Amino acid sequence: MRVVVAPDALKGTWPAERAAAAIARGWRTVRPDDAVAEIPQADGGEGTLAGVRQARPEAELRSRGPVTGPAGAPVAGAWLDLGDGTALCELAIVAGMHLMPGLDALRATSRGLGEVMAHALDAGATRLVVALGGSASTDGGLPVLEALGDRRPPPGGATVLCDVRAPLLGPGGAAAVFAPQKGASPLDVVALERRLEEVVARLGADPDVPGTGAAGGVGYALLAWGATLVEGAPEMARLTGLEEAGRDADLVVTGEGRFDAQSLMGKVTGHALDTFPRVAVIAGEVAADPGVWSASLTTLAGSREAAMREPDRWLEEAGRAAARAWEDHGPSAFVRRR
């Protein structure tokens, strides 16, 4: 049989490519004659560039050199040349929370992303794909536009991969929902909401478009610039070849750090469940019923702490469990119950 292993990262624990490798090893120990392909995924946030690079070995990583990091200090900037005129840029590489010495939602900047995009355009890119997610800032994306200067989207357009559907403003927006995760106090949230309102007054685009709240409002700024906002997981599936491979596979094994109701709202696992006929879900924790066979690393390991100490071990064990479930129960266990 043909199996595609396509998890997202277990955030804070294990990157997607290592999760895919561990699950695949486990499956192969039970069913060594199966054809198992590893296609790690992302929802438009951290890991997007790495996943596409693994799936498309012809792509070339291009260095921009130092760019402005989220705390102002320089960080290494790079983008992926897909070889067809498309440049893939990932915000998390140059403006992610993991690059901050200490969270500071009021002062963190997204400027580095604009510097990388400008470099790709100056190098002749005819299409841009920009992955948002994992940002440290809530600056409305104005620093990105400042770094781009008078450059406009290329002839092939600019597609922005959003890992959330949030609008820019209001109780479900960038400041109220996501800024506290970036270190913002309640008073900071009020100040950041005012900042975002000022960005709207300046740029004039519709702040209610889904995804405008992504990356602290960078989604909004790029919409105003002329880009198209899309859900990250489906576009990632196309870029990596998962869309085609999954249709031809007998089973797609996917997963993430925590499967819950949010997983069905544009995330990698939810997209797989909606798209492919037979799916297995492996997650650090399973807090909602995915409607198909699933495995929780926390349950397998006996505790969340034990699972996080040895994610490789328990991902491999989950891969073995999935293969045994296929042998014991057949394909029907992996068809989603509606």
Coordinates of C-alpha atoms in Angstrom, one line a residue:
M1 CA 0.0 0.0 0.0
R2 CA 1.0 3.6 -0.4
V3 CA 1.2 5.8 2.7
V4 CA 1.9 9.5 2.9
V5 CA 3.2 10.8 6.2
A6 CA 2.4 14.6 6.4
P7 CA 2.3 16.1 9.9
D8 CA 2.7 19.7 11.0
A9 CA 5.3 20.5 13.6
L10 CA 4.7 19.7 17.3
K11 CA 5.3 23.3 18.2
G12 CA 7.8 23.8 21.0
T13 CA 8.9 20.2 20.7
W14 CA 9.6 18.7 17.3
P15 CA 9.8 20.1 13.7
A16 CA 7.5 18.6 11.1
E17 CA 10.3 16.9 9.1
R18 CA 11.5 15.0 12.2
A19 CA 8.0 14.1 13.2
A20 CA 7.4 12.7 9.7
A21 CA 10.6 10.7 9.8
A22 CA 9.8 9.2 13.2
I23 CA 6.2 8.2 12.3
A24 CA 7.4 6.7 9.0
R25 CA 10.1 4.6 10.8
G26 CA 7.4 3.3 13.1
W27 CA 5.1 2.3 10.3
R28 CA 7.9 0.6 8.4
T29 CA 8.8 -1.6 11.4
V30 CA 5.3 -3.2 11.2
R31 CA 4.8 -3.0 7.4
P32 CA 8.2 -2.9 5.7
D33 CA 6.9 -3.6 2.2
D34 CA 4.7 -0.5 2.1
A35 CA 5.7 2.6 0.0
V36 CA 5.9 5.3 2.6
A37 CA 6.5 9.0 1.5
E38 CA 7.4 11.8 4.0
I39 CA 5.9 15.2 3.1
P40 CA 6.1 17.4 6.2
Q41 CA 3.6 20.3 6.3
A42 CA 3.0 23.7 7.8
D43 CA -0.1 26.0 7.9
G44 CA 1.8 29.0 6.6
G45 CA 3.7 29.6 9.8
E46 CA 7.1 28.4 11.0
G47 CA 8.4 25.4 9.0
T48 CA 6.8 26.4 5.6
L49 CA 10.1 27.1 3.9
A50 CA 11.8 23.9 5.3
G51 CA 8.8 21.7 4.2
V52 CA 8.8 23.1 0.7
R53 CA 12.6 22.8 0.4
Q54 CA 12.4 19.1 1.4
A55 CA 9.6 18.3 -1.0
R56 CA 11.3 20.2 -3.9
P57 CA 15.0 19.4 -3.9
E58 CA 15.5 21.5 -7.1
A59 CA 14.6 24.7 -5.1
E60 CA 17.6 26.9 -4.1
L61 CA 18.0 28.7 -0.8
R62 CA 19.2 32.2 -1.5
S63 CA 20.8 34.4 1.2
R64 CA 19.8 38.0 1.7
G65 CA 22.5 38.5 4.3
P66 CA 21.7 40.3 7.6
V67 CA 18.2 41.8 7.9
T68 CA 16.4 43.6 10.7
G69 CA 15.4 41.1 13.3
P70 CA 12.2 41.5 15.5
A71 CA 14.1 43.1 18.3
G72 CA 16.1 45.3 16.0
A73 CA 19.4 43.3 16.0
P74 CA 20.4 41.8 12.7
V75 CA 19.4 38.2 11.8
A76 CA 20.2 36.1 8.8
G77 CA 17.7 36.6 5.9
A78 CA 16.9 34.0 3.2
W79 CA 14.3 33.0 0.7
L80 CA 13.6 29.9 -1.4
D81 CA 13.9 30.1 -5.2
L82 CA 11.5 27.5 -6.6
G83 CA 13.1 27.6 -10.0
D84 CA 10.0 28.8 -11.9
G85 CA 10.2 32.4 -11.0
T86 CA 8.5 31.9 -7.7
A87 CA 10.2 33.1 -4.5
L88 CA 9.0 31.8 -1.1
C89 CA 9.6 34.0 1.9
E90 CA 8.8 33.0 5.5
L91 CA 8.2 35.6 8.2
A92 CA 9.1 33.4 11.1
I93 CA 12.7 33.0 9.9
V94 CA 13.4 36.8 10.3
A95 CA 10.6 38.1 12.6
G96 CA 9.5 35.1 14.7
M97 CA 9.0 35.1 18.4
H98 CA 11.8 32.6 18.9
L99 CA 14.2 35.4 17.8
M100 CA 13.3 37.7 20.6
P101 CA 15.5 37.9 23.7
G102 CA 12.3 38.7 25.6
L103 CA 8.8 39.1 24.4
D104 CA 7.9 42.8 23.6
A105 CA 4.7 43.2 21.6
L106 CA 4.9 47.0 21.6
R107 CA 8.4 47.3 20.1
A108 CA 8.9 44.1 18.0
T109 CA 9.1 44.8 14.3
S110 CA 8.2 42.9 11.1
R111 CA 10.6 44.9 8.9
G112 CA 13.0 41.9 8.2
L113 CA 10.3 40.3 6.1
G114 CA 10.0 43.3 3.8
E115 CA 13.8 43.3 3.4
V116 CA 13.8 39.7 2.3
M117 CA 10.8 40.3 -0.1
A118 CA 12.6 43.3 -1.6
H119 CA 15.7 41.2 -2.2
A120 CA 13.7 38.5 -3.9
L121 CA 11.9 41.0 -6.2
D122 CA 15.3 42.7 -7.0
A123 CA 16.6 39.3 -7.9
G124 CA 13.9 39.0 -10.6
A125 CA 11.2 36.9 -8.9
T126 CA 8.0 37.0 -11.0
R127 CA 5.8 35.6 -8.2
L128 CA 5.9 35.8 -4.5
V129 CA 4.6 33.4 -1.9
V130 CA 4.8 34.8 1.6
A131 CA 4.3 32.6 4.7
L132 CA 3.0 34.4 7.8
G133 CA 2.8 33.0 11.3
G134 CA 4.8 32.9 14.5
S135 CA 5.5 36.6 14.4
A136 CA 6.7 38.5 17.4
S137 CA 5.1 41.8 16.4
T138 CA 1.8 43.6 16.3
D139 CA 2.8 46.5 14.1
G140 CA 0.2 46.3 11.4
G141 CA 2.9 45.5 8.8
L142 CA 3.9 49.0 8.1
P143 CA 7.6 48.2 8.5
V144 CA 7.3 45.6 5.8
L145 CA 5.8 48.2 3.4
E146 CA 8.5 50.7 4.4
A147 CA 11.2 48.1 3.5
L148 CA 9.5 47.3 0.2
G149 CA 9.5 51.0 -0.7
D150 CA 8.0 51.6 -4.2
R151 CA 8.2 48.0 -5.2
R152 CA 4.9 46.5 -6.3
P153 CA 3.7 42.9 -6.5
P154 CA 5.4 41.1 -9.5
P155 CA 3.5 40.1 -12.7
G156 CA 2.7 36.7 -11.3
G157 CA 1.2 38.2 -8.2
A158 CA 1.9 37.8 -4.5
T159 CA 0.1 35.1 -2.5
V160 CA 0.1 35.3 1.3
L161 CA -0.3 32.1 3.3
C162 CA -2.2 32.9 6.5
D163 CA -2.2 30.5 9.5
V164 CA -5.3 32.1 11.0
R165 CA -8.5 33.6 9.6
A166 CA -8.7 36.4 12.1
P167 CA -9.7 40.0 11.0
L168 CA -7.4 42.8 11.9
L169 CA -9.5 44.6 14.5
G170 CA -11.9 43.9 17.3
P171 CA -12.3 41.1 19.9
G172 CA -11.2 38.4 17.4
G173 CA -8.4 40.5 15.9
A174 CA -4.6 40.7 16.0
A175 CA -4.3 42.7 19.2
A176 CA -7.0 41.2 21.3
V177 CA -6.3 37.5 20.5
F178 CA -2.7 37.2 19.6
A179 CA -0.8 40.1 21.2
P180 CA -1.1 38.6 24.7
Q181 CA 0.8 35.6 23.4
K182 CA 3.6 38.0 22.4
G183 CA 3.9 39.5 25.8
A184 CA 1.2 42.3 25.7
S185 CA -0.5 43.4 28.9
P186 CA -4.2 44.4 28.9
L187 CA -3.1 48.0 28.6
D188 CA -0.7 47.1 25.8
V189 CA -3.6 45.5 23.9
V190 CA -5.5 48.7 24.0
A191 CA -2.5 50.7 22.7
L192 CA -1.9 48.1 20.0
E193 CA -5.6 48.2 18.9
R194 CA -5.3 52.0 18.5
R195 CA -2.1 51.5 16.5
L196 CA -3.9 49.1 14.1
E197 CA -6.8 51.5 13.7
E198 CA -4.3 54.1 12.6
V199 CA -2.8 51.7 10.1
V200 CA -6.3 51.2 8.6
A201 CA -6.8 55.0 8.4
R202 CA -3.5 55.2 6.5
L203 CA -3.8 52.2 4.1
G204 CA -7.6 52.1 3.6
A205 CA -8.0 48.3 2.9
D206 CA -10.8 46.3 4.4
P207 CA -9.8 45.1 7.9
D208 CA -12.5 42.5 8.0
V209 CA -11.0 40.3 5.3
P210 CA -10.1 36.9 6.9
G211 CA -6.4 36.7 7.5
T212 CA -5.8 40.4 7.8
G213 CA -5.0 39.8 11.5
A214 CA -2.3 37.3 10.7
A215 CA 1.2 38.1 11.9
G216 CA 0.1 41.1 13.9
G217 CA -1.5 42.7 10.9
V218 CA 1.2 42.0 8.3
G219 CA -1.6 40.2 6.4
Y220 CA -3.5 43.5 6.3
A221 CA -0.6 45.5 5.1
L222 CA 0.2 43.0 2.3
L223 CA -3.5 43.0 1.3
A224 CA -3.3 46.8 1.0
W225 CA -0.1 46.3 -1.0
G226 CA -1.9 44.2 -3.6
A227 CA -1.3 40.6 -2.4
T228 CA -4.0 37.9 -2.1
L229 CA -4.6 36.3 1.2
V230 CA -5.2 32.5 1.3
E231 CA -5.3 29.8 3.9
G232 CA -1.9 28.4 4.4
A233 CA -2.5 24.6 4.7
P234 CA -4.2 24.1 1.3
E235 CA -1.5 26.1 -0.5
M236 CA 1.3 24.3 1.4
A237 CA -0.3 21.0 0.2
R238 CA 0.0 22.2 -3.4
L239 CA 3.5 23.6 -3.1
T240 CA 4.8 20.3 -1.5
G241 CA 3.0 17.9 -3.8
L242 CA 0.8 16.6 -0.9
E243 CA -2.4 17.4 -2.7
E244 CA -1.5 15.0 -5.6
A245 CA 0.3 12.4 -3.5
G246 CA -2.6 12.3 -1.0
R247 CA -5.2 11.6 -3.6
D248 CA -3.2 8.7 -4.9
A249 CA -2.4 7.2 -1.5
D250 CA -4.2 4.5 0.4
L251 CA -3.7 6.5 3.7
V252 CA -2.5 10.0 4.8
V253 CA -1.0 10.2 8.3
T254 CA -1.1 13.7 9.6
G255 CA -0.9 15.4 13.0
E256 CA 0.2 18.3 15.2
G257 CA 1.0 19.2 18.7
R258 CA -2.6 19.4 19.9
F259 CA -5.7 18.3 18.0
D260 CA -8.8 20.3 19.1
A261 CA -11.7 22.2 17.6
Q262 CA -9.2 24.8 16.3
S263 CA -7.5 22.1 14.2
L264 CA -10.6 22.1 11.9
M265 CA -10.3 25.8 11.2
G266 CA -7.7 26.0 8.4
K267 CA -5.0 23.9 10.1
V268 CA -2.9 21.2 8.5
T269 CA -4.8 18.3 10.2
G270 CA -8.2 19.8 9.4
H271 CA -7.3 20.3 5.8
A272 CA -6.2 16.6 5.5
L273 CA -9.4 15.4 7.1
D274 CA -11.5 17.5 4.7
T275 CA -9.5 16.5 1.6
F276 CA -8.3 12.9 1.7
P277 CA -10.5 9.8 1.9
R278 CA -8.5 7.9 4.6
V279 CA -6.6 9.7 7.3
A280 CA -4.8 8.9 10.6
V281 CA -4.2 11.6 13.2
I282 CA -1.2 11.6 15.5
A283 CA -1.0 14.4 18.0
G284 CA 0.8 15.3 21.2
E285 CA -2.6 15.6 22.7
V286 CA -6.0 14.6 21.2
A287 CA -8.6 16.9 22.8
A288 CA -11.4 16.4 20.3
D289 CA -12.7 13.5 18.2
P290 CA -11.2 13.7 14.7
G291 CA -13.7 11.1 13.5
V292 CA -10.9 8.7 12.4
W293 CA -8.3 6.6 14.1
S294 CA -6.0 8.7 16.2
A295 CA -3.1 8.4 18.6
S296 CA -2.2 10.7 21.5
L297 CA 1.5 10.8 22.4
T298 CA 0.5 11.9 25.9
T299 CA -1.6 8.7 26.3
L300 CA 1.1 6.5 24.8
A301 CA 3.8 8.0 27.0
G302 CA 1.7 8.1 30.2
S303 CA 2.0 11.9 30.6
R304 CA 2.5 15.1 28.7
E305 CA 5.9 15.6 30.3
A306 CA 7.1 12.1 29.3
A307 CA 5.9 12.6 25.7
M308 CA 7.7 15.9 25.5
R309 CA 11.0 14.4 26.9
E310 CA 11.1 11.8 24.1
P311 CA 8.9 12.9 21.2
D312 CA 10.9 10.8 18.7
R313 CA 10.3 7.6 20.7
W314 CA 6.5 8.2 21.0
L315 CA 6.0 9.4 17.4
E316 CA 7.7 6.2 16.3
E317 CA 5.4 4.2 18.6
A318 CA 2.4 6.0 17.2
G319 CA 3.5 5.1 13.7
R320 CA 3.6 1.5 14.7
A321 CA 0.2 1.7 16.3
A322 CA -1.3 3.2 13.1
A323 CA 0.2 0.4 11.0
R324 CA -1.2 -2.2 13.5
A325 CA -4.6 -0.6 13.4
W326 CA -4.6 -0.8 9.6
E327 CA -3.8 -4.5 9.9
D328 CA -6.4 -5.2 12.6
H329 CA -9.3 -3.0 11.4
G330 CA -8.6 -2.2 7.8
P331 CA -9.3 1.0 5.8
S332 CA -12.7 1.6 7.5
A333 CA -11.1 2.8 10.7
F334 CA -9.5 5.7 8.8
V335 CA -12.6 6.9 7.0
R336 CA -13.9 10.0 8.7
R337 CA -17.2 9.7 10.6
R338 CA -19.4 12.7 9.8

